[in-house]
């Protein structure tokens, strides 16, 4: 009787659980039994592993074989267990030393010819292995760069099972030819989910072609929306653009991710882990270093926004936009159920999806941008434009964005139509993305220095109690906001959000704390009511 064990990782959402793959050989009729709550793709690994072992030059044991996946109570899915199953079987058959694989985490799918194919979710799997105390991992060669992002672990990238056997047995490692030179690598197909190409709204439209990134200088006019965009980027505040079609709402939203500062190392790992599980990592780019941008279509379901799907829940748009921008164009056209599902992630920074297969906690700290027309035809706010929508239709259309959702939006800005002078460039080009991004970086650095020693880094994350007790504004600065609160124009949550925006405005102009003018700017950006504040108040 032979016994051996190896290790792999089962992903639950974007978190991993280390699974011990045990192989046991007993005398009897040759059979292969796989136990431990496997799904259909994992059950099929029996045939893949047998063919891969035989085609790699090893002998398949003609005995009763039982492979157990422990802990048995955790659902296992996917083909990433193939490599660990094959090595555990070979260890039980004494083709390789069982002691060599007992504490090695192996992740990878096997082809029938023995080649090791890449799978999604390598980064979160390796993170889970390191947290569990493992120091050695074996992954497909194509994902070795992604696995190497995790510190404190030794990564071995292999191209075939034959190579891995040679390494474990201290034999000469055979050379595996690279097939298909000069054309796309078919082995990378396992890293991408069909349908996640350029048409899914995962990058600004202008950044999908020849590498040109959208620039704020391309936006004609719109000084107030540009100001709101800068405030939103500096403090991480949610934003609503409302106005007629063609005014530039989408252009402004597509340029917000370029204004945001580059991701920190920890943020990059968080975003990369989500995109790796979702199958969205571009080939050859193992680390996401810039803020992501996600713009789902207005026909998106609640499950596609917050996460879900058959079996174990998968990341939705709010998680794909983690540490970046979630843009909902034509926001009133989204279903009310889908929009209201965003309320909790907007407050907590994560989403908890409960399904029969399990409960998954997914990261979802994003900056939301809504764009809405004033009415179904879009001409309600234009003078002499001939809007024929009845008042009742206009009210119903605008009421599709519920009060509780709008209460979580810090900045609400009317985007007016562009006049001829601005459109033809007679008024000069506006500031470029690089100029605005520099101010945003300085403001964020100022906020991070003020919040050092706390779990928050941006003003939008600071709880209301801390805003009112620990961070003190200038005397009399809140007089106007308190009056709006007493009149019912602001809720308690709205007052906290006005305070957060006021701190961001102060950071942008280099002040130590907000004064009455900063609060007035914050109130104007939230309520849309003119307060007589000069246009350049937020700039130094």
Coordinates of N, CA and C in Angstrom, one line a residue, residues 279-379:
X279 N -10.4 36.4 -14.5 CA -9.9 36.2 -15.9 C -9.7 37.4 -16.7
X280 N -9.2 38.5 -16.1 CA -9.1 39.8 -16.8 C -7.7 40.3 -16.9
X281 N -6.7 39.6 -16.4 CA -5.4 40.1 -16.4 C -4.8 40.0 -17.8
X282 N -4.3 41.1 -18.4 CA -3.8 41.0 -19.7 C -2.5 40.1 -19.8
X283 N -2.4 39.3 -20.8 CA -1.2 38.5 -20.9 C 0.1 39.3 -20.8
X284 N 1.1 38.9 -20.0 CA 2.3 39.6 -19.9 C 2.3 40.7 -18.9
X285 N 1.2 41.0 -18.3 CA 1.1 42.1 -17.3 C 0.6 41.5 -16.0
X286 N 1.4 40.9 -15.2 CA 1.0 40.2 -14.0 C 0.5 41.1 -12.9
X287 N 0.8 42.4 -12.9 CA 0.5 43.3 -11.8 C -0.3 44.5 -12.4
X288 N -1.5 44.8 -11.8 CA -2.2 46.0 -12.2 C -1.7 47.1 -11.4
X289 N -1.2 48.2 -12.0 CA -0.6 49.3 -11.3 C -1.4 50.6 -11.4
X290 N -2.4 50.6 -12.3 CA -3.2 51.8 -12.4 C -4.6 51.5 -12.0
X291 N -5.3 52.6 -11.6 CA -6.7 52.4 -11.1 C -7.6 51.8 -12.2
X292 N -8.3 50.8 -11.9 CA -9.1 50.2 -13.0 C -10.4 51.0 -13.3
X293 N -11.0 50.8 -14.4 CA -12.1 51.5 -14.9 C -13.1 50.5 -15.4
X294 N -14.3 50.5 -14.9 CA -15.4 49.6 -15.3 C -16.7 50.3 -15.6
X295 N -17.2 50.1 -16.8 CA -18.4 50.8 -17.2 C -19.4 49.8 -17.7
X296 N -20.2 49.1 -16.9 CA -21.1 48.1 -17.3 C -22.3 48.7 -18.1
X297 N -22.9 48.0 -19.0 CA -24.1 48.5 -19.7 C -25.3 48.6 -18.8
X298 N -26.2 49.4 -19.2 CA -27.3 49.7 -18.3 C -28.3 48.5 -18.2
X299 N -28.1 47.5 -19.1 CA -28.9 46.3 -19.0 C -28.3 45.2 -18.0
X300 N -27.2 45.6 -17.3 CA -26.6 44.7 -16.4 C -27.5 44.3 -15.3
X301 N -27.5 43.0 -14.9 CA -28.3 42.5 -13.8 C -27.6 42.8 -12.4
X302 N -28.4 42.6 -11.4 CA -27.8 42.8 -10.0 C -26.6 41.9 -9.8
X303 N -26.7 40.6 -10.3 CA -25.6 39.7 -10.0 C -24.4 40.1 -10.8
X304 N -24.5 40.7 -12.0 CA -23.3 41.2 -12.7 C -22.7 42.4 -12.1
X305 N -23.5 43.2 -11.3 CA -22.9 44.4 -10.7 C -22.3 44.0 -9.4
X306 N -22.9 43.3 -8.5 CA -22.4 43.1 -7.1 C -21.7 41.7 -7.0
X307 N -21.9 40.8 -8.0 CA -21.3 39.5 -7.9 C -22.4 38.4 -7.8
X308 N -22.0 37.2 -8.2 CA -23.0 36.1 -8.2 C -22.7 35.1 -9.2
X309 N -23.7 34.5 -9.8 CA -23.6 33.5 -10.8 C -23.9 32.1 -10.2
X310 N -23.8 31.1 -11.1 CA -24.1 29.7 -10.7 C -23.0 29.2 -9.8
X311 N -23.4 28.4 -8.8 CA -22.4 27.8 -7.9 C -21.8 28.9 -7.0
X312 N -20.5 28.8 -6.8 CA -19.8 29.8 -6.0 C -19.8 31.2 -6.6
X313 N -20.2 32.2 -5.9 CA -20.3 33.6 -6.5 C -19.0 34.0 -7.1
X314 N -19.1 34.8 -8.2 CA -17.9 35.4 -8.8 C -17.9 36.9 -8.7
X315 N -16.8 37.5 -8.8 CA -16.7 39.0 -8.7 C -17.6 39.7 -9.7
X316 N -18.3 40.8 -9.3 CA -19.1 41.6 -10.2 C -18.4 42.9 -10.5
X317 N -19.1 43.8 -11.1 CA -18.5 45.1 -11.6 C -18.0 45.9 -10.4
X318 N -18.6 45.8 -9.2 CA -18.2 46.6 -8.1 C -16.8 46.1 -7.6
X319 N -16.5 44.8 -7.8 CA -15.2 44.3 -7.4 C -14.2 44.5 -8.5
X320 N -14.6 44.4 -9.7 CA -13.7 44.7 -10.8 C -13.2 46.2 -10.8
X321 N -14.0 47.1 -10.2 CA -13.7 48.5 -10.1 C -13.0 48.8 -8.7
X322 N -12.7 47.8 -8.0 CA -12.0 48.0 -6.7 C -10.8 48.9 -6.8
X323 N -10.7 49.9 -6.0 CA -9.6 50.9 -6.0 C -9.6 51.7 -7.3
X324 N -10.7 51.7 -8.1 CA -10.8 52.5 -9.3 C -12.1 53.1 -9.5
X325 N -12.6 53.2 -10.7 CA -13.8 53.9 -11.0 C -14.9 53.0 -11.6
X326 N -16.1 53.1 -11.0 CA -17.2 52.4 -11.6 C -18.1 53.5 -12.2
X327 N -18.3 53.4 -13.5 CA -19.1 54.4 -14.2 C -20.4 53.8 -14.7
X328 N -21.5 54.4 -14.3 CA -22.8 53.9 -14.7 C -23.4 55.0 -15.6
X329 N -23.2 54.8 -16.9 CA -23.8 55.7 -17.8 C -25.3 55.4 -18.0
X330 N -26.1 56.4 -18.3 CA -27.5 56.3 -18.4 C -28.0 55.6 -17.1
X331 N -27.6 56.1 -15.9 CA -27.9 55.5 -14.6 C -29.4 55.2 -14.4
X332 N -30.3 56.2 -14.8 CA -31.8 55.8 -14.6 C -32.3 54.6 -15.4
X333 N -31.5 54.2 -16.4 CA -32.0 53.1 -17.2 C -31.6 51.8 -16.5
X334 N -30.7 51.8 -15.5 CA -30.4 50.5 -14.8 C -31.7 50.2 -13.9
X335 N -31.8 48.9 -13.7 CA -33.0 48.5 -12.9 C -32.8 49.0 -11.4
X336 N -33.9 49.3 -10.8 CA -33.9 49.8 -9.5 C -33.3 48.8 -8.5
X337 N -33.6 47.5 -8.7 CA -33.0 46.5 -7.8 C -31.5 46.5 -7.9
X338 N -30.9 46.7 -9.1 CA -29.5 46.6 -9.3 C -28.8 47.9 -8.7
X339 N -29.5 49.0 -8.8 CA -28.9 50.3 -8.3 C -28.9 50.2 -6.8
X340 N -30.1 49.8 -6.2 CA -30.2 49.8 -4.7 C -29.2 48.8 -4.1
X341 N -28.8 47.8 -4.9 CA -27.8 46.8 -4.3 C -26.5 47.4 -4.1
X342 N -26.2 48.6 -4.7 CA -25.0 49.3 -4.5 C -24.9 50.1 -3.2
X343 N -26.0 50.2 -2.5 CA -25.9 51.0 -1.3 C -24.9 50.5 -0.2
X344 N -25.0 49.2 0.1 CA -24.1 48.7 1.1 C -22.6 48.8 0.7
X345 N -22.2 48.3 -0.5 CA -20.8 48.5 -0.9 C -20.3 49.9 -0.9
X346 N -21.2 50.9 -1.2 CA -20.8 52.3 -1.2 C -20.3 52.7 0.2
X347 N -21.0 52.1 1.3 CA -20.7 52.5 2.6 C -19.5 51.7 3.2
X348 N -19.6 50.3 3.0 CA -18.7 49.4 3.7 C -17.4 49.2 2.9
X349 N -17.3 49.3 1.6 CA -16.1 49.0 0.8 C -16.0 47.6 0.5
X350 N -17.0 46.8 0.8 CA -16.9 45.4 0.4 C -18.4 44.9 0.1
X351 N -18.5 43.7 -0.5 CA -19.8 43.2 -0.7 C -19.8 41.7 -0.3
X352 N -20.9 41.4 0.4 CA -21.1 40.0 0.9 C -22.2 39.3 0.1
X353 N -21.8 38.3 -0.7 CA -22.8 37.6 -1.5 C -23.0 36.2 -0.9
X354 N -24.3 36.0 -0.6 CA -24.7 34.7 0.1 C -25.5 33.9 -1.0
X355 N -25.0 32.7 -1.2 CA -25.6 31.8 -2.1 C -25.7 30.4 -1.4
X356 N -26.4 29.5 -2.1 CA -26.5 28.1 -1.5 C -25.2 27.4 -1.4
X357 N -24.3 27.8 -2.4 CA -23.0 27.1 -2.4 C -22.0 27.7 -1.3
X358 N -22.4 28.9 -0.8 CA -21.5 29.5 0.2 C -21.6 31.0 0.3
X359 N -21.0 31.6 1.2 CA -21.0 33.0 1.4 C -19.6 33.6 1.1
X360 N -19.5 34.6 0.2 CA -18.3 35.1 -0.3 C -18.2 36.6 0.1
X361 N -17.1 37.0 0.6 CA -16.8 38.5 0.8 C -15.9 39.0 -0.2
X362 N -16.3 39.9 -1.0 CA -15.5 40.5 -2.1 C -15.2 41.9 -1.9
X363 N -13.9 42.4 -2.2 CA -13.6 43.8 -2.0 C -14.3 44.7 -3.0
X364 N -14.8 45.8 -2.6 CA -15.5 46.7 -3.5 C -15.4 48.2 -3.0
X365 N -14.2 48.7 -2.8 CA -14.0 50.1 -2.5 C -13.7 50.8 -3.8
X366 N -14.7 51.4 -4.4 CA -14.6 52.0 -5.7 C -15.1 53.5 -5.6
X367 N -14.8 54.2 -6.6 CA -15.3 55.6 -6.8 C -16.4 55.5 -7.9
X368 N -17.7 55.8 -7.5 CA -18.8 55.6 -8.4 C -19.1 57.0 -9.1
X369 N -19.3 56.9 -10.4 CA -19.7 58.1 -11.2 C -21.0 57.7 -11.9
X370 N -22.0 58.5 -11.7 CA -23.3 58.3 -12.3 C -23.5 59.4 -13.4
X371 N -24.0 59.0 -14.5 CA -24.4 60.0 -15.5 C -25.9 59.8 -15.9
X372 N -26.6 60.9 -15.9 CA -28.1 60.8 -16.1 C -28.5 62.0 -16.9
X373 N -29.5 61.7 -17.8 CA -30.2 62.7 -18.5 C -31.4 63.2 -17.7
X374 N -31.8 64.5 -17.9 CA -32.9 65.0 -17.1 C -34.2 64.4 -17.4
X375 N -34.4 63.8 -18.5 CA -35.7 63.2 -18.9 C -35.5 62.1 -20.0
X376 N -36.5 61.4 -20.3 CA -36.2 60.3 -21.4 C -35.7 60.9 -22.7
X377 N -36.2 62.0 -23.1 CA -35.7 62.6 -24.4 C -34.4 63.4 -24.2
X378 N -34.1 63.8 -23.0 CA -32.8 64.4 -22.7 C -32.8 65.9 -22.8
X379 N -33.9 66.5 -23.3 CA -34.0 68.0 -23.6 C -34.7 68.8 -22.5

